[in-house]
Coordinates of C-alpha atoms in Angstrom, one line a residue:
X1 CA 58.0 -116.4 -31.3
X2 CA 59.7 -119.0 -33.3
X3 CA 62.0 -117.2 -34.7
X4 CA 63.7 -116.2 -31.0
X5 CA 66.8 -118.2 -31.4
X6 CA 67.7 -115.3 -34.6
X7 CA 67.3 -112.3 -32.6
X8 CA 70.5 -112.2 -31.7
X9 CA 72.0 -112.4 -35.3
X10 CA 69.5 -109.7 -36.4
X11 CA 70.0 -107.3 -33.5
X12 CA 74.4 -107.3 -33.8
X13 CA 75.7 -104.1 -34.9
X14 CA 72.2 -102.8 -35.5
X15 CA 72.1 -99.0 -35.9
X16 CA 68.4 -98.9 -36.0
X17 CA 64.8 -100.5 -35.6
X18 CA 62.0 -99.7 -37.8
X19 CA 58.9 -101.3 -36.1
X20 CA 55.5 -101.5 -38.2
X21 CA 52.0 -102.4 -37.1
X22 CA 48.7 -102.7 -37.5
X23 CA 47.1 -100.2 -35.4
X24 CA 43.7 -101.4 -35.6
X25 CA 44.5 -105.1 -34.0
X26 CA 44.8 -104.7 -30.0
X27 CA 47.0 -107.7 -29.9
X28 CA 49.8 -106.0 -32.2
X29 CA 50.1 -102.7 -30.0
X30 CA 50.7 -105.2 -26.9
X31 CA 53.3 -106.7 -29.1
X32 CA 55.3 -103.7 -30.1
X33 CA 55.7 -102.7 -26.6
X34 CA 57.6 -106.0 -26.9
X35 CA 59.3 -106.0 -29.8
X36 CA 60.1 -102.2 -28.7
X37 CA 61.7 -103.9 -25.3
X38 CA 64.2 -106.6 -27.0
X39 CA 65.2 -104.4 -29.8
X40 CA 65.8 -101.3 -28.6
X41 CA 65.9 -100.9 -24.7
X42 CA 68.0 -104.1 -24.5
X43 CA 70.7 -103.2 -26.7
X44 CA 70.3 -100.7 -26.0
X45 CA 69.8 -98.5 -28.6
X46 CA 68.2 -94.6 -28.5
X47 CA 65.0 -93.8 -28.7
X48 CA 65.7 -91.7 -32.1
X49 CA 67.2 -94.7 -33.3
X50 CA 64.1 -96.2 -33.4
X51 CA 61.0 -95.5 -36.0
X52 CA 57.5 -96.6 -35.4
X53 CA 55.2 -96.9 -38.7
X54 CA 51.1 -97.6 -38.0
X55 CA 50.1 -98.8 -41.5
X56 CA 46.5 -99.2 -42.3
X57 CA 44.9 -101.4 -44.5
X58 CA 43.1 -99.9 -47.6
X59 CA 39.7 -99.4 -46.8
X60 CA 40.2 -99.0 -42.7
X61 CA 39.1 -96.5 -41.6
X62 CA 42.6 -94.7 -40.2
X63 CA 42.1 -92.8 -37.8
X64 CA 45.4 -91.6 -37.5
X65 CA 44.5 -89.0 -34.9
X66 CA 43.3 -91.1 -32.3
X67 CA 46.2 -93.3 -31.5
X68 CA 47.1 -92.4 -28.5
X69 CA 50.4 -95.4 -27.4
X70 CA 51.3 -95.8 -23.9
X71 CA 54.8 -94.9 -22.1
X72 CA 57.9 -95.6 -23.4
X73 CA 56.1 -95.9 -27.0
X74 CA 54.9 -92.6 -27.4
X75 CA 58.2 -91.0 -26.6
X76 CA 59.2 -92.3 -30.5
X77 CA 58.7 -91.1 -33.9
X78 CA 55.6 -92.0 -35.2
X79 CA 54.3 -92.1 -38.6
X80 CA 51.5 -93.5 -40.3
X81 CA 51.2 -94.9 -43.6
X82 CA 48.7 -96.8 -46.2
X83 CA 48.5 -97.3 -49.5
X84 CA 45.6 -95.3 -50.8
X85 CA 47.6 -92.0 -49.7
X86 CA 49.4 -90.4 -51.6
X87 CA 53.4 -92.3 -50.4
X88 CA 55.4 -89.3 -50.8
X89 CA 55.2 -88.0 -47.2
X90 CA 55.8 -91.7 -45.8
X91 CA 58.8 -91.2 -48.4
X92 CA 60.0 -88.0 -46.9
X93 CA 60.2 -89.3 -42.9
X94 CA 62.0 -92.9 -44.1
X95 CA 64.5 -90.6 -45.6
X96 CA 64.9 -88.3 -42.7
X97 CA 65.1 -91.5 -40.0
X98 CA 67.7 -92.7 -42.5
X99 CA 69.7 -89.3 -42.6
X100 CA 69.6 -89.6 -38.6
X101 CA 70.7 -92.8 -38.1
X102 CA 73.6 -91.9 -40.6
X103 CA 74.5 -88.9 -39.1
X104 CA 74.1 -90.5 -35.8
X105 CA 76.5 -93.7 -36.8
X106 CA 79.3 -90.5 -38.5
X107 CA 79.4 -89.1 -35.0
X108 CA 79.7 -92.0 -33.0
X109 CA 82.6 -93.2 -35.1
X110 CA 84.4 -90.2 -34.8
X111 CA 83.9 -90.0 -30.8
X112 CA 85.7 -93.6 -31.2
X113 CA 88.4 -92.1 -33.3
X114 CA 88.9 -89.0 -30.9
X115 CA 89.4 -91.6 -28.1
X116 CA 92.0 -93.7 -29.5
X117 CA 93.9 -90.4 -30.0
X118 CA 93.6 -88.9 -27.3

């Protein structure tokens, strides 16, 4: 990718990865196995730091119970989105992931703060 040489910049001090694809192109589920690689393992961040969203095109036919994604992808949170539905439940899981990653960043400093004390 071409935009390589920013990776760097974009992953520093990252608390989270939100990763969205297409799941009806073969070539993008390949790629998030990537993406999922540099961004998460390699920093390395949790796997419940991370959020996987499937969006489907209006008019596709989402099946949104048939994709099945290989190891380590289908250890992370899933959900699937397009814009037809009604948003609200799409709404609901972005707000939880958000919660988690807040609650996960609380803890984490005060585990720092403990250890300078202590």
């Amino acid at each position: 990718s071409r935009f390589e040489t920013c990776w760097p910049a974009l992953m520093k001090d990252s608390h989270g990865v939100i990763i969205t694809f297409n799941p009806e192109l073969p070539s993008h589920l390949k790629e998030i196995e990537m993406w999922y690689s540099c961004f998460v393992q390699q920093q390395p961040l949790l796997d419940s730091q991370c959020l996987l969203v499937a969006h489907h095109k209006p008019g596709s036919a989402g099946d949104t119970e048939n994709l099945s994604l290989a190891y380590p992808l289908n250890k992370l949170k899933l959900i699937h989105s397009n814009l037809e539905d009604d948003p609200e439940d799409v709404r609901m899981e972005f707000i939880k992931y958000f919660k988690s990653i807040i609650t996960f960043i609380n803890e984490s400093r005060e585990r720092e703060e403990m250890s300078i004390i202590s």
